mmCIF file of C-alpha atoms in Angstrom:
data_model
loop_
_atom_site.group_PDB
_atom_site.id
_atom_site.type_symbol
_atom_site.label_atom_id
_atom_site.label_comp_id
_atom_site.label_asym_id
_atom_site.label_seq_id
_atom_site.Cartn_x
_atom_site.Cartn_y
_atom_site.Cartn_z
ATOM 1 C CA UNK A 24 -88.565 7.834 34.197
ATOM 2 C CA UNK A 25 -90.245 5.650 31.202
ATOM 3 C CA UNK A 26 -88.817 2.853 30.463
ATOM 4 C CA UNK A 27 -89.685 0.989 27.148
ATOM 5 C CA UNK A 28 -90.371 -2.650 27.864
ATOM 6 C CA UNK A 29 -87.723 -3.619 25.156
ATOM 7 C CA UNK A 30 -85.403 -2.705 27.018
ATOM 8 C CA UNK A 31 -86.138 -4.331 30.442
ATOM 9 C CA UNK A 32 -85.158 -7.714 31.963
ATOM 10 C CA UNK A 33 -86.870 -10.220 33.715
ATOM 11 C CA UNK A 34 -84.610 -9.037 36.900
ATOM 12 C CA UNK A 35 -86.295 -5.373 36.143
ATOM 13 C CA UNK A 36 -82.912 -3.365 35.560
ATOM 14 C CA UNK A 37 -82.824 -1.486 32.434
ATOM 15 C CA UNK A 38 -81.012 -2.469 29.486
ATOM 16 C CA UNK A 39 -78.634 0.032 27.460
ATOM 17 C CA UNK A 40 -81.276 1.191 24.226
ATOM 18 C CA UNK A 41 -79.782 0.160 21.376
ATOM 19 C CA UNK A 42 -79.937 2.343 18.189
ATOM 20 C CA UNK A 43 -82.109 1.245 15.307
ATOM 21 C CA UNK A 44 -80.177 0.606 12.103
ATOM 22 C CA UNK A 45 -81.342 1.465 8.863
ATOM 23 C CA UNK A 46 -81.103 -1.012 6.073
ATOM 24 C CA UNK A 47 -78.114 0.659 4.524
ATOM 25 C CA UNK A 48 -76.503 0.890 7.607
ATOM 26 C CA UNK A 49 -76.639 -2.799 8.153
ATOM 27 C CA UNK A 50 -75.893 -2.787 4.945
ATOM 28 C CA UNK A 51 -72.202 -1.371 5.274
ATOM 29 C CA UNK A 52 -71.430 -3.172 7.998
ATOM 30 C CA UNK A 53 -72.017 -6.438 6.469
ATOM 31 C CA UNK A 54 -70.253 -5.481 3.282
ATOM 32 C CA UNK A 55 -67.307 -4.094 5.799
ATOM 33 C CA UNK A 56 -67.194 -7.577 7.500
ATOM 34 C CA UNK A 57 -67.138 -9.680 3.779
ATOM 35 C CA UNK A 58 -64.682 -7.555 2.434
ATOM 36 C CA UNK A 59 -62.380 -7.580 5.305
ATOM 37 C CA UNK A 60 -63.017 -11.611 5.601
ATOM 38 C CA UNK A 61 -65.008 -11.593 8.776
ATOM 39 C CA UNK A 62 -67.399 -13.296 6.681
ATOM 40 C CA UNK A 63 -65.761 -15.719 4.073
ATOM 41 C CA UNK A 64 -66.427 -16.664 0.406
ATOM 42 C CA UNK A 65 -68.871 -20.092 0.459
ATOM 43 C CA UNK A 66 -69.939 -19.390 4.372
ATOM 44 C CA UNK A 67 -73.330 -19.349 5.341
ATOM 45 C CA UNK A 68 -74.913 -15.647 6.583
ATOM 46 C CA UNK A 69 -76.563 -15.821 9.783
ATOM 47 C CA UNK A 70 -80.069 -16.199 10.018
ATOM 48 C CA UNK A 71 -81.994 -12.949 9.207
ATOM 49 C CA UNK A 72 -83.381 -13.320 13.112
ATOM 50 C CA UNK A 73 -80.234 -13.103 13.858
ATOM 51 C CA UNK A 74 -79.396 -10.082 11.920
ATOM 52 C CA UNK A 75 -82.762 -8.436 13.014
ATOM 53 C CA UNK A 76 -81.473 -9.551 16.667
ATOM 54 C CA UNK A 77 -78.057 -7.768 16.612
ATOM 55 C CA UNK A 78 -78.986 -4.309 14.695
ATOM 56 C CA UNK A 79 -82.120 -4.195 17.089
ATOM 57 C CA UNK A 80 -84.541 -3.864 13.820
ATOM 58 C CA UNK A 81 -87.186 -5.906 11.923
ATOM 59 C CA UNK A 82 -86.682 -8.713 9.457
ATOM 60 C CA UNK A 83 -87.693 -6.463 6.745
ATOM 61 C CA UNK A 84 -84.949 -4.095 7.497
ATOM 62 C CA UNK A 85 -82.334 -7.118 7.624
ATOM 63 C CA UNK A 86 -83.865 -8.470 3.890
ATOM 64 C CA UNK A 87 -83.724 -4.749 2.449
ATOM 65 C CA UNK A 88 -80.198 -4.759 3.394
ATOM 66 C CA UNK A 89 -79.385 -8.404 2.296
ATOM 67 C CA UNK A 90 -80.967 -7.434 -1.654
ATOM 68 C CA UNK A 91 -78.571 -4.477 -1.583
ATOM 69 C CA UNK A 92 -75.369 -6.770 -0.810
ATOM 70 C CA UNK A 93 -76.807 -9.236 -3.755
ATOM 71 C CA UNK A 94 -77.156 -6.445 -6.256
ATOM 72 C CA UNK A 95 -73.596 -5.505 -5.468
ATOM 73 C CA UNK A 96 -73.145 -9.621 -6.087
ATOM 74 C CA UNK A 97 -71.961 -10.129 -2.915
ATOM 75 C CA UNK A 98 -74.085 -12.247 -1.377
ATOM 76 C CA UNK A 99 -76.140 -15.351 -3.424
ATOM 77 C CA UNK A 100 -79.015 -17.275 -2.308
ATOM 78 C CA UNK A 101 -81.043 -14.155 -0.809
ATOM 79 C CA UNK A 102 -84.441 -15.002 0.212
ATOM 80 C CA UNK A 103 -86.998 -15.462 3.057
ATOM 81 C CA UNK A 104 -85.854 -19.294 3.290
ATOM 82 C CA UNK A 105 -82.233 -20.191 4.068
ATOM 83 C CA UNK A 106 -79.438 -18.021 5.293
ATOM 84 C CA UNK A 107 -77.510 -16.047 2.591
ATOM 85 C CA UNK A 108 -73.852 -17.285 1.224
ATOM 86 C CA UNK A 109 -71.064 -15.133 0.617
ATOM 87 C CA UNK A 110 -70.129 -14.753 -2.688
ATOM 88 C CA UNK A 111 -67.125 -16.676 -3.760
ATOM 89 C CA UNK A 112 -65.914 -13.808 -5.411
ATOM 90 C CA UNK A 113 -66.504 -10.814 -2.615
ATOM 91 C CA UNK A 114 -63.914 -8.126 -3.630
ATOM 92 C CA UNK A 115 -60.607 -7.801 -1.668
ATOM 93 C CA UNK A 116 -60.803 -10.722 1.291
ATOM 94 C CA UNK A 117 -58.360 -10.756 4.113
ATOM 95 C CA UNK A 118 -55.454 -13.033 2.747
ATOM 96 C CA UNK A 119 -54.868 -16.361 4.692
ATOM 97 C CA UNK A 120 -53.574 -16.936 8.342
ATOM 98 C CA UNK A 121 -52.812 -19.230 10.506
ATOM 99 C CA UNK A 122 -50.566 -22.207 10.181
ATOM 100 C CA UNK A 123 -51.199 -22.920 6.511
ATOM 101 C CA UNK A 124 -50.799 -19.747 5.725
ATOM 102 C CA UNK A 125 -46.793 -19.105 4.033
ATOM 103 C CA UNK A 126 -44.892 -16.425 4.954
ATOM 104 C CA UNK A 127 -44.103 -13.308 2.640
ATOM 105 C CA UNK A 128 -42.020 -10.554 1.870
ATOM 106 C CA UNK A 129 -43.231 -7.433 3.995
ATOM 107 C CA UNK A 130 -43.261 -5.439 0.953
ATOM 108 C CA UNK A 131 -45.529 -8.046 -0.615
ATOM 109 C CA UNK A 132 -47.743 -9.085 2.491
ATOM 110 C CA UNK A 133 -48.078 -6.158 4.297
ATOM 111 C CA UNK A 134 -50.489 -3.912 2.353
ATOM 112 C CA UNK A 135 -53.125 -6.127 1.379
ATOM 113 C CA UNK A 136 -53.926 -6.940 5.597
ATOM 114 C CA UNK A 137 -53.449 -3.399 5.845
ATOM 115 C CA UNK A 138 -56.029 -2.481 3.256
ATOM 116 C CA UNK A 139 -58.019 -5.438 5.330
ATOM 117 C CA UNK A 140 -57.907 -3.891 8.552
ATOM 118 C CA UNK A 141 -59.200 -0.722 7.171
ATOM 119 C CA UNK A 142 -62.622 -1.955 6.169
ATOM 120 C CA UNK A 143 -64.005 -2.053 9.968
ATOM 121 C CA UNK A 144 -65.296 1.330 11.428
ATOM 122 C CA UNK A 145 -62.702 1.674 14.105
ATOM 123 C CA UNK A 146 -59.164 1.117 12.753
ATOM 124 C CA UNK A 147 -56.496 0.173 15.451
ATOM 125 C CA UNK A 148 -53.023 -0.631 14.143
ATOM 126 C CA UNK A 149 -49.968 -0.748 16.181
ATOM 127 C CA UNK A 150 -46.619 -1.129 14.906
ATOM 128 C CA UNK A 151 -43.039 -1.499 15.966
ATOM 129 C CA UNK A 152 -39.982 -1.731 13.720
ATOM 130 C CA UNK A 153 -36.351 0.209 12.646
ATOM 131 C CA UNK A 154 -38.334 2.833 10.537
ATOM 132 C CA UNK A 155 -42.186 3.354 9.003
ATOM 133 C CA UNK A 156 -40.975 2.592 5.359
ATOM 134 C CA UNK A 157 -43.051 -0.555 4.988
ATOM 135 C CA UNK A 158 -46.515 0.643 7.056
ATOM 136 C CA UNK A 159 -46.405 4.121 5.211
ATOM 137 C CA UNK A 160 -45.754 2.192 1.953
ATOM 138 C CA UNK A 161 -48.993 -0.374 2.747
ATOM 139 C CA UNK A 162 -51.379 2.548 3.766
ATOM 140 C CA UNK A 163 -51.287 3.940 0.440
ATOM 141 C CA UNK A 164 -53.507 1.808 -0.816
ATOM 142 C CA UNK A 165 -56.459 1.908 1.836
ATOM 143 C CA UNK A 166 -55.658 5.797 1.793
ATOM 144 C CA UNK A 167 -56.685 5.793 -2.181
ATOM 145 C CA UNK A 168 -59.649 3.466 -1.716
ATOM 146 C CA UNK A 169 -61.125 6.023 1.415
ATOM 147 C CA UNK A 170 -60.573 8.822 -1.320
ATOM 148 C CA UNK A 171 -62.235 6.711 -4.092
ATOM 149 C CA UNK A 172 -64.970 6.159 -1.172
ATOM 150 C CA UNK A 173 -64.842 2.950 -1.125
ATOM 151 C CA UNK A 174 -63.788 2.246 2.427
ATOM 152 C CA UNK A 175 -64.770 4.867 5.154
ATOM 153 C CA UNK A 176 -63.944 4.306 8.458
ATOM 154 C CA UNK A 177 -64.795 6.364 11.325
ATOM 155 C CA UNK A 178 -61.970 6.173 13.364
ATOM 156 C CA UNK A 179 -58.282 5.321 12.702
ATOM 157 C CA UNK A 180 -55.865 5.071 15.979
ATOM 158 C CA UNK A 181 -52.389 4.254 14.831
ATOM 159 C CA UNK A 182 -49.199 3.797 17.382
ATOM 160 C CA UNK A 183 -45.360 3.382 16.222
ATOM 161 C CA UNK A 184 -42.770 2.439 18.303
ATOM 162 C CA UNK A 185 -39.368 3.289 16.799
ATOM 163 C CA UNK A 186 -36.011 3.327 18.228
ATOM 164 C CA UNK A 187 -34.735 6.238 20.013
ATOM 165 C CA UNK A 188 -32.756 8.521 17.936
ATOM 166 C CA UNK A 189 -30.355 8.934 21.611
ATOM 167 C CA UNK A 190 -28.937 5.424 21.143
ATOM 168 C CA UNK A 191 -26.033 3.682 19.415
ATOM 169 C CA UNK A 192 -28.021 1.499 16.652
ATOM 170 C CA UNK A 193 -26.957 -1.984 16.839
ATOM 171 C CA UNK A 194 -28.195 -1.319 12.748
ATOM 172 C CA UNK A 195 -27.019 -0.382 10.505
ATOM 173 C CA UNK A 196 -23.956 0.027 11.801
ATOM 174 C CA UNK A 197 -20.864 -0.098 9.438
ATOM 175 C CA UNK A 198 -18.245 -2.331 9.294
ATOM 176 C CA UNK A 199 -15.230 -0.231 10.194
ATOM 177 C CA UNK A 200 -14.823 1.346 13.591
ATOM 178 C CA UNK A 201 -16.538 4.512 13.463
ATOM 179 C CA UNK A 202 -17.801 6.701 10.197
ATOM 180 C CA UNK A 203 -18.684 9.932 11.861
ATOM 181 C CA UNK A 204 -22.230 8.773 12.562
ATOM 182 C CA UNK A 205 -23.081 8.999 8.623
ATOM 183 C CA UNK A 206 -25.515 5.926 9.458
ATOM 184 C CA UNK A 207 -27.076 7.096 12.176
ATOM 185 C CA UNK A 208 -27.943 10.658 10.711
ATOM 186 C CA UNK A 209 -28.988 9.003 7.528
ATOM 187 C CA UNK A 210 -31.275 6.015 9.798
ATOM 188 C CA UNK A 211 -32.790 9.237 11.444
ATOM 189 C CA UNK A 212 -33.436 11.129 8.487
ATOM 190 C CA UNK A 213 -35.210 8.130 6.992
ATOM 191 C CA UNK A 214 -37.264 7.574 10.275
ATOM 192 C CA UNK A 215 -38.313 11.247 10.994
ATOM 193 C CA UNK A 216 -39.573 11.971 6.901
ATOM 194 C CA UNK A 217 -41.512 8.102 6.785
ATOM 195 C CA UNK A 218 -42.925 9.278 9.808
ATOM 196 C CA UNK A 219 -43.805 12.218 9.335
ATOM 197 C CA UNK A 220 -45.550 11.218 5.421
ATOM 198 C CA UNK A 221 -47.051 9.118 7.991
ATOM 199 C CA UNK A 222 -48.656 11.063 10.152
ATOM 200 C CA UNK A 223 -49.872 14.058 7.549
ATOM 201 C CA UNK A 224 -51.137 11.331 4.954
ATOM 202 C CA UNK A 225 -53.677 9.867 8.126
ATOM 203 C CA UNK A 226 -54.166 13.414 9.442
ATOM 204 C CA UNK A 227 -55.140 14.674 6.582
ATOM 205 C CA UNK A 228 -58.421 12.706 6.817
ATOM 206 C CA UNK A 229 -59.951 14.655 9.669
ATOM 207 C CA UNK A 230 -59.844 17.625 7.053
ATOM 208 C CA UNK A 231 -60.865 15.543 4.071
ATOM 209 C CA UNK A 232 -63.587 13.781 5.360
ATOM 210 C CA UNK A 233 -63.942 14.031 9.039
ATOM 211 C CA UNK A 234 -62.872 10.892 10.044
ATOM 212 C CA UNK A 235 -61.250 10.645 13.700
ATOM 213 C CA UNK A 236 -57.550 10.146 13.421
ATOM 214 C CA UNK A 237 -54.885 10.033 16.036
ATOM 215 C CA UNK A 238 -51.516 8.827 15.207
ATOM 216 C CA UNK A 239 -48.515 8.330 18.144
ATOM 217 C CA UNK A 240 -45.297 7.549 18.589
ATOM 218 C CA UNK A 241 -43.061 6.549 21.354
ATOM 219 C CA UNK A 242 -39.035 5.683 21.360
ATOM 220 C CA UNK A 243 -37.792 2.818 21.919
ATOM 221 C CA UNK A 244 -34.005 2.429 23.922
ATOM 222 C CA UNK A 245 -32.817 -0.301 21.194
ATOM 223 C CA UNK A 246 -32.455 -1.203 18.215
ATOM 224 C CA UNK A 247 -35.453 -4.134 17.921
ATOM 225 C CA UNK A 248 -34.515 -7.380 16.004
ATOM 226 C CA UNK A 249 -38.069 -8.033 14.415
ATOM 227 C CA UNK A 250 -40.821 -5.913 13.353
ATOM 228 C CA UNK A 251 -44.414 -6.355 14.712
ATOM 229 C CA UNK A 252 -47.772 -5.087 12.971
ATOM 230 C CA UNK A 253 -50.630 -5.532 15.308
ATOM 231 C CA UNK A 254 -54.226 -5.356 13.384
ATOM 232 C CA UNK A 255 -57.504 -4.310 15.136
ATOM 233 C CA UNK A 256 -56.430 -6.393 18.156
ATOM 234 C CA UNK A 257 -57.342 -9.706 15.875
ATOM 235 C CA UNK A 258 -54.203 -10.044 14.015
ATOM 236 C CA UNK A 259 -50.432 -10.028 14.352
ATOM 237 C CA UNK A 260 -47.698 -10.015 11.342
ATOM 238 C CA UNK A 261 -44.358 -10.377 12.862
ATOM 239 C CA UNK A 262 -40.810 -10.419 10.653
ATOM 240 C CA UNK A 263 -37.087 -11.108 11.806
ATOM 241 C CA UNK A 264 -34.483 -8.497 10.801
ATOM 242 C CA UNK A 265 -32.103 -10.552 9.041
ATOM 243 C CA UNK A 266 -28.727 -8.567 9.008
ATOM 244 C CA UNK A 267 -26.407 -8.767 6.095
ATOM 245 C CA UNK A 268 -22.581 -7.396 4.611
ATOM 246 C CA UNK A 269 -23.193 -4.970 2.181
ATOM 247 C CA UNK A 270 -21.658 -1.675 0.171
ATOM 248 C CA UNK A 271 -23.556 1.601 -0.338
ATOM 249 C CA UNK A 272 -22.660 4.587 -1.793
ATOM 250 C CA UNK A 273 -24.103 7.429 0.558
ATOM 251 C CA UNK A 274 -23.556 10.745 -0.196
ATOM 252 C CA UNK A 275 -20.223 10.749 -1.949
ATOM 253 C CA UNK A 276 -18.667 7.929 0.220
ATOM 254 C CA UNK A 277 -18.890 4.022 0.130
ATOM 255 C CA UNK A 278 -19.775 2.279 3.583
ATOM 256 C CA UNK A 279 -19.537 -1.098 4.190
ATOM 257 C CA UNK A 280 -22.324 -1.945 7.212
ATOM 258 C CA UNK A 281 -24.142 -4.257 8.856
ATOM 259 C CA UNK A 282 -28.105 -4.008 7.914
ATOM 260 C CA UNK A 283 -31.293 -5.787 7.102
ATOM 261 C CA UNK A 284 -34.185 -4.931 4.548
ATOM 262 C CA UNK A 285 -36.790 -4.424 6.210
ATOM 263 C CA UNK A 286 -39.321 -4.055 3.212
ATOM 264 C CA UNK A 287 -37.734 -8.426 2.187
ATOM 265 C CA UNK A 288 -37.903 -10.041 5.750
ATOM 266 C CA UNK A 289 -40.751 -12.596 5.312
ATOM 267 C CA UNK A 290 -43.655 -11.882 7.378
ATOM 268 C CA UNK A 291 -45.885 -14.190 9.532
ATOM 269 C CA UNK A 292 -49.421 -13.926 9.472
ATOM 270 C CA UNK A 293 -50.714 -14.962 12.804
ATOM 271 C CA UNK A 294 -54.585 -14.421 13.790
ATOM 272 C CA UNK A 295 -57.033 -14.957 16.624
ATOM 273 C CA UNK A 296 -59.669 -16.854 14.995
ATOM 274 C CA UNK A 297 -57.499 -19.527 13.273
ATOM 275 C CA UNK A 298 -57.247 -21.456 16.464
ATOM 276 C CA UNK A 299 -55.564 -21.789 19.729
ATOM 277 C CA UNK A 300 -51.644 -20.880 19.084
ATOM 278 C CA UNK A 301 -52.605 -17.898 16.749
ATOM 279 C CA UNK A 302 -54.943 -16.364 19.296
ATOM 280 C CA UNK A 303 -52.347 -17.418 22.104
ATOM 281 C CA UNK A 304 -49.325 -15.471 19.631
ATOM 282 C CA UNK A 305 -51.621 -12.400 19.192
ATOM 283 C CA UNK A 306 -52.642 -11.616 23.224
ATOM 284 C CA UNK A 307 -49.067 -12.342 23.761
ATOM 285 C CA UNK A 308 -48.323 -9.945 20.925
ATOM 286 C CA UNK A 309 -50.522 -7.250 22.293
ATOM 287 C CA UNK A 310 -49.077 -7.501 25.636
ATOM 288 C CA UNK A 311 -45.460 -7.345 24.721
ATOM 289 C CA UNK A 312 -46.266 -4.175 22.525
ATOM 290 C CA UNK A 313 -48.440 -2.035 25.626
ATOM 291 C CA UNK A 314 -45.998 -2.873 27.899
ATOM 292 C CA UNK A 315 -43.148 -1.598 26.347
ATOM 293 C CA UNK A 316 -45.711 1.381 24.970
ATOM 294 C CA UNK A 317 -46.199 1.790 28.704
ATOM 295 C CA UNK A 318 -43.359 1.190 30.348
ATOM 296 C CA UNK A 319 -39.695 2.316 28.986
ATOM 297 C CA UNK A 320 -40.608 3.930 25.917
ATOM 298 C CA UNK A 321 -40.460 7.839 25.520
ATOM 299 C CA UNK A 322 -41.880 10.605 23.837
ATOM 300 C CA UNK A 323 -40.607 10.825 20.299
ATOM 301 C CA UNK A 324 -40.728 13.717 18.202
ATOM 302 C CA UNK A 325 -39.954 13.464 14.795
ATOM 303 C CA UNK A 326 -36.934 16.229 13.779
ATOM 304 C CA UNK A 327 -33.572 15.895 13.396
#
């Protein structure tokens, strides 16, 4: 068998080839990592060697690819000298994490991460929480921009867990002693149509423009007191379910219940490159999510 010299080490094993980038393939996936703030407004580029390193190509390739990003004014300073620098104005950045970061409604921090996370070629998001309002909500947006072709991933795996619909909710729950189960068919409802939106909205892709989807869910055997959104394995949002008194009108009756909005409970931003307790909160995160994923969840299937 030949083996090309490239891809040999000194200890004579072979190395894995690598495939040769073009120029607007490096292209992309620079552009992917500015605008999902893998690369930050003001920072430094690494070294076109470095670039020609990684993609496995020449320096030319690396420059052709770095003029592209400028034209697009995304990158400043391009030339054979120094580095590049991001441009401090690189299109839709990856909002703030870490400590300094302040907390925000879901409804309000949720789909701008979201739209984030969907910049990178392989998509991972799991989530767990009451329903899928919120996450089916914050996936429009990255859902228009793939149709406007402005993000195009290849692969998208999404996982939900949700409680079981074979359990008595600890919410919403109403206030009186028993109302027929008029919450729990209405929670249901609500969980099996968001999920379902859901699923066809991300599924549709594969038709649309072949992109590799899978979406999953598993049930949960109670009711879960926070929500958790885990990004690309790099990022957890987490939000407390804060339970309140309050009146509906739901079909032609009034309820008093115990519930929470979901869509209002302030989310946390925590991620693994902002330093020690962020990456600590996100393995931790990750963990805690497969293991219940893996462990006593079950199959859920979303009907009534």
């Amino acid at each position: 068998m030949f083996v090309d010299p490239e891809h040999a080490s000194a200890s004579g094993r072979t190395k894995p080839q690598r495939h040769r980038s073009s120029h607007r393939e490096i292209a992309d996936e620079l552009r992917n990592r500015i605008r999902s703030g893998v690369l930050r407004p003001g920072e430094r580029m690494p070294t076109q060697a470095k670039l020609a390193d990684e993609f496995g190509v020449e320096r030319g390739a690396v420059r052709q690819a770095l003029r592209i990003l400028q034209s697009e004014r995304l990158l400043t300073n391009v030339s054979k000298g120094s580095p590049a620098t991001v441009a401090a104005v690189p299109g839709p950045a990856r909002p703030p994490a870490g400590p300094a970061a302040p907390p925000q409604p879901t409804m309000v921090g949720l789909a701008p991460r979201i739209a984030a996370a969907f910049a990178v070629p392989h998509v991972r998001i799991d989530a767990l929480c009451l329903t899928s309002v919120s996450l089916t909500l914050a996936i429009g947006e990255p859902l228009r921009q793939i149709h406007a072709g402005r993000l195009k991933p290849a692969k998208i795996d999404v996982r939900l867990l949700l409680p079981s619909r074979d359990i008595d909710l600890a919410f919403p729950t109403p206030v009186a002693a028993d109302d027929g189960g008029l919450l729990h068919r209405r929670w249901l409802a609500q969980r099996n149509a968001q999920g379902l939106v859901l699923r066809q909205n991300l599924l549709a892709l594969c038709t649309t423009h072949g992109i590799d989807v899978r979406v999953s869910f598993r049930a949960l055997p109670f009711t879960p007191p926070v929500k958790l959104y885990l990004l690309n394995g790099a990022e957890a949002l987490f939000a407390y379910y804060t339970l309140g008194r309050r009146e509906r009108e739901i079909g032609q009756e009034h309820v008093e219940m115990y519930d929470a909005d979901g869509t209002r409970s302030m989310l946390f931003a925590f991620e693994e490159r902002a330093g020690q307790r962020d990456a600590a909160f996100v393995e931790q995160s990750r963990l805690w999510f497969d293991a219940l994923w893996e462990t006593i969840s079950s199959d859920l299937v979303l009907t009534s």
